[in-house]
CSV table of C-alpha atoms in Angstrom, one decimal:
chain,number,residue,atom,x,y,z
A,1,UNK,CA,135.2,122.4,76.5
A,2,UNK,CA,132.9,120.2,79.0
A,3,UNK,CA,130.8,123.7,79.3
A,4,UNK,CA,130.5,124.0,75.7
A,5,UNK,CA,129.6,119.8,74.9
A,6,UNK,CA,126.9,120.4,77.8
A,7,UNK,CA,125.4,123.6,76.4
A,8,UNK,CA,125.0,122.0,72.7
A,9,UNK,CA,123.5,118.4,74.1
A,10,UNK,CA,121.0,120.6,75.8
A,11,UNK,CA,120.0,122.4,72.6
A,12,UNK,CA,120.4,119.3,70.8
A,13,UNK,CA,117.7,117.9,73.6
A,14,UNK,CA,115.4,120.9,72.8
A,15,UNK,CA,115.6,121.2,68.9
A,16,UNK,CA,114.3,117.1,69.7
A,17,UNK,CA,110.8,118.2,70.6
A,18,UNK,CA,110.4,120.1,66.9
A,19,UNK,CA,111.7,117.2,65.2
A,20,UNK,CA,108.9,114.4,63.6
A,21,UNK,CA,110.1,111.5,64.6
A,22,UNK,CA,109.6,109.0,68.1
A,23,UNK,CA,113.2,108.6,68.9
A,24,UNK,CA,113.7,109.4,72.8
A,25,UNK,CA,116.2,111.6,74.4
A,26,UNK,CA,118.7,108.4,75.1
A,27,UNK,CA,119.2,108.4,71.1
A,28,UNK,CA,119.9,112.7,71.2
A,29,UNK,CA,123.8,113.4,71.9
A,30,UNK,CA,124.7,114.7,75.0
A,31,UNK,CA,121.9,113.4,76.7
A,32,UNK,CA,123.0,110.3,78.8
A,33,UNK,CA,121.4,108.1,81.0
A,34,UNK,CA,123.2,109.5,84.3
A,35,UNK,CA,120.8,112.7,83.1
A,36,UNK,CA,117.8,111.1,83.2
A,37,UNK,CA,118.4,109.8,86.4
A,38,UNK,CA,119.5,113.8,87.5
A,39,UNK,CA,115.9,115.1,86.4
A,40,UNK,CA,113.9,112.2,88.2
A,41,UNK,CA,115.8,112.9,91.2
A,42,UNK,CA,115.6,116.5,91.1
A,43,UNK,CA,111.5,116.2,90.4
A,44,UNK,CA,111.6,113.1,93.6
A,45,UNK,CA,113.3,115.7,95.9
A,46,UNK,CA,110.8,118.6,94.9
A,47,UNK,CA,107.6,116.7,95.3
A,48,UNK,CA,108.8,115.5,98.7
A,49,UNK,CA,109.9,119.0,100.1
A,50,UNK,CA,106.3,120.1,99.4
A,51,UNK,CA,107.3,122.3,96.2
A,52,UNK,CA,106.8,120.4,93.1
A,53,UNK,CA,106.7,122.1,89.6
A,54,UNK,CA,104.3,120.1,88.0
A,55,UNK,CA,106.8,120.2,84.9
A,56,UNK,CA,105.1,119.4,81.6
A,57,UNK,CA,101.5,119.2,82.7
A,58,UNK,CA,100.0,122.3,81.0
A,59,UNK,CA,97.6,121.8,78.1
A,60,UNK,CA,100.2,123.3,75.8
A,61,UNK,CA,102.0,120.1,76.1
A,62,UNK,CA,99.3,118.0,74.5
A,63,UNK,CA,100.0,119.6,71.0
A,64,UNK,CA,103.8,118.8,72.0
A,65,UNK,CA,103.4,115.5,72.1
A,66,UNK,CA,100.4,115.1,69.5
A,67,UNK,CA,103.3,113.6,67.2
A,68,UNK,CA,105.4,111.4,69.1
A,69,UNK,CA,106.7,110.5,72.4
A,70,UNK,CA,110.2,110.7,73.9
A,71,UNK,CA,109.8,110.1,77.5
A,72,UNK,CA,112.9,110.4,79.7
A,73,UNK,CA,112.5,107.1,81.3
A,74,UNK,CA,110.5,103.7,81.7
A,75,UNK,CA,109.4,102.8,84.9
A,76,UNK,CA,108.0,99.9,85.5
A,77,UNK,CA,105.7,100.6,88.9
A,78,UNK,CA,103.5,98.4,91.4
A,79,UNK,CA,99.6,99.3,90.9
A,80,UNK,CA,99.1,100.5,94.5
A,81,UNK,CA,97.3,103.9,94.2
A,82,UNK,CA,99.7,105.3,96.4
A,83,UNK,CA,102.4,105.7,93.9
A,84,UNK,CA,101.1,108.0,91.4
A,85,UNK,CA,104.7,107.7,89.1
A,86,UNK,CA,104.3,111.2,86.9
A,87,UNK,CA,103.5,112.9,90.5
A,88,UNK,CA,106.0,111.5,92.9
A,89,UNK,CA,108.7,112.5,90.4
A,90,UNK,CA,107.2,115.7,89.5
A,91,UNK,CA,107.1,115.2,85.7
A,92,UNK,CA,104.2,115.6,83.6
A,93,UNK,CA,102.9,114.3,79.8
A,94,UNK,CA,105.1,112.4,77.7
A,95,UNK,CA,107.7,112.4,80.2
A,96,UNK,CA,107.9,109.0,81.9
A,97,UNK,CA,107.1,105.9,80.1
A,98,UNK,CA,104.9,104.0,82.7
A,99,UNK,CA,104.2,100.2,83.2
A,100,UNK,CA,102.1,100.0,86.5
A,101,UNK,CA,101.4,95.8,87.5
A,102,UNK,CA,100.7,94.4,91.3
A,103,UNK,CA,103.9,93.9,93.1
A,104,UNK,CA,105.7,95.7,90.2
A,105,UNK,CA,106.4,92.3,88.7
A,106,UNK,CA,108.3,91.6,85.3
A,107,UNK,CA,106.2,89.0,83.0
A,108,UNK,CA,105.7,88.4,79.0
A,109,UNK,CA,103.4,91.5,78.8
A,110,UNK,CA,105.7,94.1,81.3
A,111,UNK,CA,108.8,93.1,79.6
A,112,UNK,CA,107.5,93.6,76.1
A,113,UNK,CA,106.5,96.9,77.0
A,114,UNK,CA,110.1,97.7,77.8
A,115,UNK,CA,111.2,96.4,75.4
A,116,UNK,CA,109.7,98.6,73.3
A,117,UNK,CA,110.4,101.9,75.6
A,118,UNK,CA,114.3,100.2,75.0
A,119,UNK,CA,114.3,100.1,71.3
A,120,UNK,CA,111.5,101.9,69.6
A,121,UNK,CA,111.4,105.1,72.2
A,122,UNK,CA,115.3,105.1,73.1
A,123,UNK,CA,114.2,105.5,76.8
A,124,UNK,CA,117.8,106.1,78.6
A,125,UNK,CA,117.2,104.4,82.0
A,126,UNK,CA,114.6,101.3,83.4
A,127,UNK,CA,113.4,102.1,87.0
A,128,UNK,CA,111.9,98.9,88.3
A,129,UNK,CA,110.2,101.1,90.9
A,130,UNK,CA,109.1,98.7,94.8
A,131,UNK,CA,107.2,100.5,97.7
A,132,UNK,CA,107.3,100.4,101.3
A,133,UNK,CA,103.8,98.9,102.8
A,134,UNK,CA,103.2,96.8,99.8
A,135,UNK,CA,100.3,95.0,99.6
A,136,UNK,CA,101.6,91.8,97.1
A,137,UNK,CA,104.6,91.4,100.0
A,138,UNK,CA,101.9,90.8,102.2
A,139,UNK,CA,99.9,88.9,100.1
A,140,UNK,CA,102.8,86.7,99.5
A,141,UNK,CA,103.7,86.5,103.1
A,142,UNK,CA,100.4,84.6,104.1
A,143,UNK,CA,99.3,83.4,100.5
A,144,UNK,CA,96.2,81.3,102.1
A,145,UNK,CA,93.5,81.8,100.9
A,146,UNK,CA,94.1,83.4,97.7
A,147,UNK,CA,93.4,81.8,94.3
A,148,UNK,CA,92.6,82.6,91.1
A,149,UNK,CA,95.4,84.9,88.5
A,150,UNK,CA,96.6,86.5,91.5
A,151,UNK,CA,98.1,83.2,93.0
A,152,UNK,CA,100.8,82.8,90.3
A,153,UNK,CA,101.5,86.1,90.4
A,154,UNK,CA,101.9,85.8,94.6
A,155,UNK,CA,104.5,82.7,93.9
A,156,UNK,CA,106.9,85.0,92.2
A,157,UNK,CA,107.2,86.9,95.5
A,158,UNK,CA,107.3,84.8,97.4
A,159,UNK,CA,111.2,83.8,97.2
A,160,UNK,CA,111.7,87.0,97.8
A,161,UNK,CA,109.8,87.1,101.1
A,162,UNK,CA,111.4,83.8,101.9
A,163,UNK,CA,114.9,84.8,101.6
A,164,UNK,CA,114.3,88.5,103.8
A,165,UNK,CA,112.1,86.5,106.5
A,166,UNK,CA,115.2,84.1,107.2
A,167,UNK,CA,118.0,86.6,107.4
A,168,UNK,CA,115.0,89.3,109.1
A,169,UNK,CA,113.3,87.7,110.8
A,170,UNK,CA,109.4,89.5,111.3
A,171,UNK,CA,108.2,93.1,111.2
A,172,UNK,CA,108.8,95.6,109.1
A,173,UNK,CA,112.7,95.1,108.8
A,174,UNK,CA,111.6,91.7,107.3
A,175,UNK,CA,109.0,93.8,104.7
A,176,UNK,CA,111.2,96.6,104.0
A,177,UNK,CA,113.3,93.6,103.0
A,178,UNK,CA,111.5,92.1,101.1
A,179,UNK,CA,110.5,95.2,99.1
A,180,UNK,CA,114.1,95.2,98.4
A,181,UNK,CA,114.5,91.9,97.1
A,182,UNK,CA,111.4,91.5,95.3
A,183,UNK,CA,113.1,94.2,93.2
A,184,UNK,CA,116.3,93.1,92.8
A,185,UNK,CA,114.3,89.8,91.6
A,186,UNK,CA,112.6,91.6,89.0
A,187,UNK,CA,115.9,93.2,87.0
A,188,UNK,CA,117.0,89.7,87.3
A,189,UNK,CA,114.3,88.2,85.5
A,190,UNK,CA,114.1,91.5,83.1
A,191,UNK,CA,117.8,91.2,81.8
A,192,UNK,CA,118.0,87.7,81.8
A,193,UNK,CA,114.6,86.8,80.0
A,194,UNK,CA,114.8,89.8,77.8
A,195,UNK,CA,117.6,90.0,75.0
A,196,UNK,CA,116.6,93.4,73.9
A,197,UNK,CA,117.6,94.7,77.4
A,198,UNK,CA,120.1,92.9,77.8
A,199,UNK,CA,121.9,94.0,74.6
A,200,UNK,CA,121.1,98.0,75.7
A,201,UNK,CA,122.1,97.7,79.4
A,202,UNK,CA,125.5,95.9,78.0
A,203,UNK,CA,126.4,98.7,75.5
A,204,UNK,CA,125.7,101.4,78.0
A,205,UNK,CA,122.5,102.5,75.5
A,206,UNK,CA,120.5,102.1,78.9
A,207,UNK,CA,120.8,101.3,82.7
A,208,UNK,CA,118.6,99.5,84.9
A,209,UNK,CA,118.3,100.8,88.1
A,210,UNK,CA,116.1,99.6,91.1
A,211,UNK,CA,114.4,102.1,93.5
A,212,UNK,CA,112.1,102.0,96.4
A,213,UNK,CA,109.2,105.0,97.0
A,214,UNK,CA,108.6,106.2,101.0
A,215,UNK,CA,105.0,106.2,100.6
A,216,UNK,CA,104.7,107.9,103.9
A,217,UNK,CA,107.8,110.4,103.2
A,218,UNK,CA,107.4,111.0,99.5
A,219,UNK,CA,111.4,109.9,99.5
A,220,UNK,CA,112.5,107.8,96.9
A,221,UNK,CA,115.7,105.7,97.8
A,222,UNK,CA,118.1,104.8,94.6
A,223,UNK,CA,119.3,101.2,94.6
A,224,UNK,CA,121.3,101.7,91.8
A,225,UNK,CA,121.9,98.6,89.2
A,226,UNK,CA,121.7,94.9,90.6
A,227,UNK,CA,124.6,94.5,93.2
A,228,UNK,CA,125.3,91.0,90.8
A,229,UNK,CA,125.0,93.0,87.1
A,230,UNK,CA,128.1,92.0,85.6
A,231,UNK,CA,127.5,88.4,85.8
A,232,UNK,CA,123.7,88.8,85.4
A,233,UNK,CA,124.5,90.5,82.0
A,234,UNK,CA,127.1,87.9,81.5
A,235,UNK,CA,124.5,84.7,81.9
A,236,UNK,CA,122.3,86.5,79.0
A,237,UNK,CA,121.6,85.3,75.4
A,238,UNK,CA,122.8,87.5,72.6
A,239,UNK,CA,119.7,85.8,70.6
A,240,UNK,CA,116.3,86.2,71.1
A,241,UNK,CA,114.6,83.7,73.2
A,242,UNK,CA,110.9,83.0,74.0
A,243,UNK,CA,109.9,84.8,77.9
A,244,UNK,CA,108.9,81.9,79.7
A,245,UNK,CA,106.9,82.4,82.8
A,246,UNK,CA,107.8,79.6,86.1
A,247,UNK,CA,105.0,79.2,88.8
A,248,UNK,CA,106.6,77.7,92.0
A,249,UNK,CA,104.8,76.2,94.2
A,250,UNK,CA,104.0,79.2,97.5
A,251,UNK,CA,106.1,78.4,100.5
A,252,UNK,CA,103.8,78.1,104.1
A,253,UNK,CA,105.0,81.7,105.5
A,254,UNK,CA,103.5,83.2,108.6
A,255,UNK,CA,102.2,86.5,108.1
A,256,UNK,CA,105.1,89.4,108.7
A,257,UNK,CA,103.8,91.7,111.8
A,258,UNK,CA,102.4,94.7,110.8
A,259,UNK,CA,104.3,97.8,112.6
A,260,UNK,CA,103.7,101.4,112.8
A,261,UNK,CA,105.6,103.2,109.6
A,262,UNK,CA,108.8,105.3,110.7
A,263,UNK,CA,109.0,109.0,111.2
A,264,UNK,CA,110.1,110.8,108.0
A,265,UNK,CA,113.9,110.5,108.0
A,266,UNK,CA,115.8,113.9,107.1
A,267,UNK,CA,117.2,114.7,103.6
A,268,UNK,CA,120.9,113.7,103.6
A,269,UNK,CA,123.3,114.7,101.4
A,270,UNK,CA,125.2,111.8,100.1
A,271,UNK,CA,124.4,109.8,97.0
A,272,UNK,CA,123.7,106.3,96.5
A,273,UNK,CA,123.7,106.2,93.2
A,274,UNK,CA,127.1,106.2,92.2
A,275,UNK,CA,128.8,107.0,88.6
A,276,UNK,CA,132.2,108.3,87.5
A,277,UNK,CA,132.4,112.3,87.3
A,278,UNK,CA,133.2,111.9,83.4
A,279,UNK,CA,130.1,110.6,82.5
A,280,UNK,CA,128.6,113.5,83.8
A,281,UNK,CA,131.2,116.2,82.4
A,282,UNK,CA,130.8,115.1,79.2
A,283,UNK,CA,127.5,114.1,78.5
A,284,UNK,CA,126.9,111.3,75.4
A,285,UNK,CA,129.8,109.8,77.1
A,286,UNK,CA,129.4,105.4,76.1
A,287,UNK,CA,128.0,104.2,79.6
A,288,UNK,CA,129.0,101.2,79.7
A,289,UNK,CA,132.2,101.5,82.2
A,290,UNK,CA,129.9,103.4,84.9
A,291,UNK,CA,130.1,101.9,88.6
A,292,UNK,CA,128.4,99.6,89.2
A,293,UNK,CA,126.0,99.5,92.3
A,294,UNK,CA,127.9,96.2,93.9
A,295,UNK,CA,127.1,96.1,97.8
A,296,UNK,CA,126.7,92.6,99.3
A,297,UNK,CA,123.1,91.5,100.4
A,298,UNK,CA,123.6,92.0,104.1
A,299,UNK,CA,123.0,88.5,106.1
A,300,UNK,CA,122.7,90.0,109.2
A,301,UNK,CA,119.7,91.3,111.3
A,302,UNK,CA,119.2,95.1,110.6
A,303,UNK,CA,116.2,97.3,111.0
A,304,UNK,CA,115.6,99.0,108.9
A,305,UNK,CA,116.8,97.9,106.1
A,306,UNK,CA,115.8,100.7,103.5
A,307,UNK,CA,118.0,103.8,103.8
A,308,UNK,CA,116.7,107.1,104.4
A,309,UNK,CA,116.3,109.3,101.2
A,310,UNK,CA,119.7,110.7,99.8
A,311,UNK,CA,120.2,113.0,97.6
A,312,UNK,CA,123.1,115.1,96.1
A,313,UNK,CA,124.8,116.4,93.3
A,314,UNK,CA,127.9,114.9,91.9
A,315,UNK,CA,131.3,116.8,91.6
A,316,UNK,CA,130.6,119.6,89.3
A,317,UNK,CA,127.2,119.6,88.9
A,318,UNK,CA,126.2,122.6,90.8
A,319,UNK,CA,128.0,124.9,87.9
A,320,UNK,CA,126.3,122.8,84.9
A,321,UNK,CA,123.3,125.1,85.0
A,322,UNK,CA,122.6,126.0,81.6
A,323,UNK,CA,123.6,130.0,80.7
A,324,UNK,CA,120.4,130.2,78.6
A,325,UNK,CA,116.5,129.8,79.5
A,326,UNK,CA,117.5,130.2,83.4
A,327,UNK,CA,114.5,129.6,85.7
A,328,UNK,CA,114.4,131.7,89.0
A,329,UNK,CA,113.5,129.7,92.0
A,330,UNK,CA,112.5,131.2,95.2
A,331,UNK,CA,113.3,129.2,97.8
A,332,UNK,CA,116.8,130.4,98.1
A,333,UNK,CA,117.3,127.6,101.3
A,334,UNK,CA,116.8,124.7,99.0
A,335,UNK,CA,119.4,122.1,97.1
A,336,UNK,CA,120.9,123.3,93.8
A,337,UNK,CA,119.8,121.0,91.7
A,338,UNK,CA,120.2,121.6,87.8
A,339,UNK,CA,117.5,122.7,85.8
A,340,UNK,CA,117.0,121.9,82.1
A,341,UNK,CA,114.0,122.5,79.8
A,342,UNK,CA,113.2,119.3,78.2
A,343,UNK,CA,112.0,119.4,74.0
A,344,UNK,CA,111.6,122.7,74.3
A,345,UNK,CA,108.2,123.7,76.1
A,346,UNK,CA,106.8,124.8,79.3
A,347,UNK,CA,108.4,124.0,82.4
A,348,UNK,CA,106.5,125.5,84.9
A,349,UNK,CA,102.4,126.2,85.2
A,350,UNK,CA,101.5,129.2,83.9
A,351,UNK,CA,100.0,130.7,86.9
């Protein structure tokens, strides 16, 4: 019965791409978030083996999407050049909803753009996306100096920076820290300041997941939802309320010691991101009492502090490959990973 619920929510995804209208693949039964998450990790883990698809990216696609949108996701990004979002999870046009601002910060202008990938789009999961090696942790480690817009912005961070530098100490265990924090910080102020997600996230309609992008690997490590989202969500206003945007005043921090990036860690096989096995047997399956992501903030000194990249499917997900539209792949030595044409066009480039 799962076989046959999975089979119709993928046709039910595809028939989605003929239909005139903007609602996104979270609003299509049998397309849940926990699949949304599957096809970013799936494109994550191509792009950094070296073998990305470059799914959706043909010219084809641009009468596809002429009409409407329905991205599979909203990510909400940090402007460094380095993470190019479509790329580094190997999707293409109309797929990803993207919101790119310095230190991937949530504001009035960020979180009304969400807000409208949440309720007008139907955009299944918010990625607040951090980086290793980012520039605004810096910045907001040794704010002297800088003036202008980009000091208020800085003073957002620099809790963050604060808060890893006293349980860190310096060096990169203290950034890669920080990174972590920072966006932790920003789901916080996303649910709390924004009704809208709040409402989704509470209801299961959406999750909102942190993750952090290897810019030397490729590797993106899943978070997963805040470690405190039960009494984050439970804090919010059912009401809409005005976004209101605090300035505090920039601690005196010493600048954190630049070190030499780690050698790429080897893919693992073990998940972070956990969720129940039903969810993901029966797909359209209400959200909502998916485990949560609740590990402690660790106090102690470790280095480092972002995990390797993991990666693997959950139980049964090897056999969920659809029996229609198969697609060959080559390398015979890589992950399974399930494969699913999304609204019904191209997948792969044409040569």
């Amino acid at each position: 019965m799962s076989t046959l619920k999975t089979l119709a929510g993928i046709v039910a995804v595809a028939l989605a791409g003929n239909a005139p209208t903007a609602a996104g693949p979270g609003a299509v039964p049998g397309f849940s978030p926990h699949d949304a998450i599957d096809l970013l990790s799936a494109g994550n883990l191509r792009f950094a083996q070296g073998r990305p698809e470059h799914r959706n990216t043909q010219l084809t696609r641009l009468a596809d999407t002429a009409g409407a949108e329905r991205p599979i996701a909203t990510v909400l990004a940090c402007a460094d050049s380095r993470v190019p979002v479509e790329r580094l999870f190997d999707r293409g046009i109309g797929d990803i909803f993207t919101i790119r601002v310095f230190g991937n910060l949530v504001g009035p202008d960020t979180t009304g753009s969400i807000e409208y990938a949440v309720s007008e789009l139907s955009t299944p999961v918010v990625v607040v996306l951090g980086h290793r090696g980012c520039g605004a942790i810096r910045a907001a480690a040794n704010p002297s100096g800088i003036a202008g817009s980009l000091r208020p912005m800085i003073d957002r961070i620099a809790p963050s920076v604060q808060e890893a530098r006293a349980s860190h100490g310096t060096g990169l265990a203290a950034n890669d820290e920080a990174v972590r924090l920072n966006v932790y910080a920003q789901i916080e102020r996303l649910i709390t300041r924004s009704p809208i997600v709040a409402q989704a996230a509470r209801s299961g309609q959406v999750i909102v997941t942190g993750a952090i992008y290897d810019i030397a690997t490729g590797q993106i490590d899943w978070l997963g939802q805040h470690p405190n989202q039960s009494s984050v969500l439970a804090g919010t206003p059912l009401t809409t309320a005005p976004i209101a945007q605090a300035t505090p005043a920039s601690p005196n921090l010493a600048p954190i010691t630049a070190s030499a990036p780690a050698s790429p860690p080897p893919v693992s096989t073990i998940s972070q991101f956990t969720n129940p096995a039903s969810a993901l047997d029966q797909p359209g399956t209400p959200t909502a009492a998916a485990t949560p992501n609740t590990a402690a903030v660790t106090t102690a000194p470790v280095a480092p502090v972002i995990q390797p990249f993991r990666f693997s499917t959950r139980p049964g997900q090897a056999n969920r490959r659809p029996a229609t539209t198969p697609e060959t792949d080559t390398d015979s030595t890589s992950i399974d990973v399930p494969r699913r044409r999304f609204v019904n066009v191209p997948t792969r480039d044409d040569d």
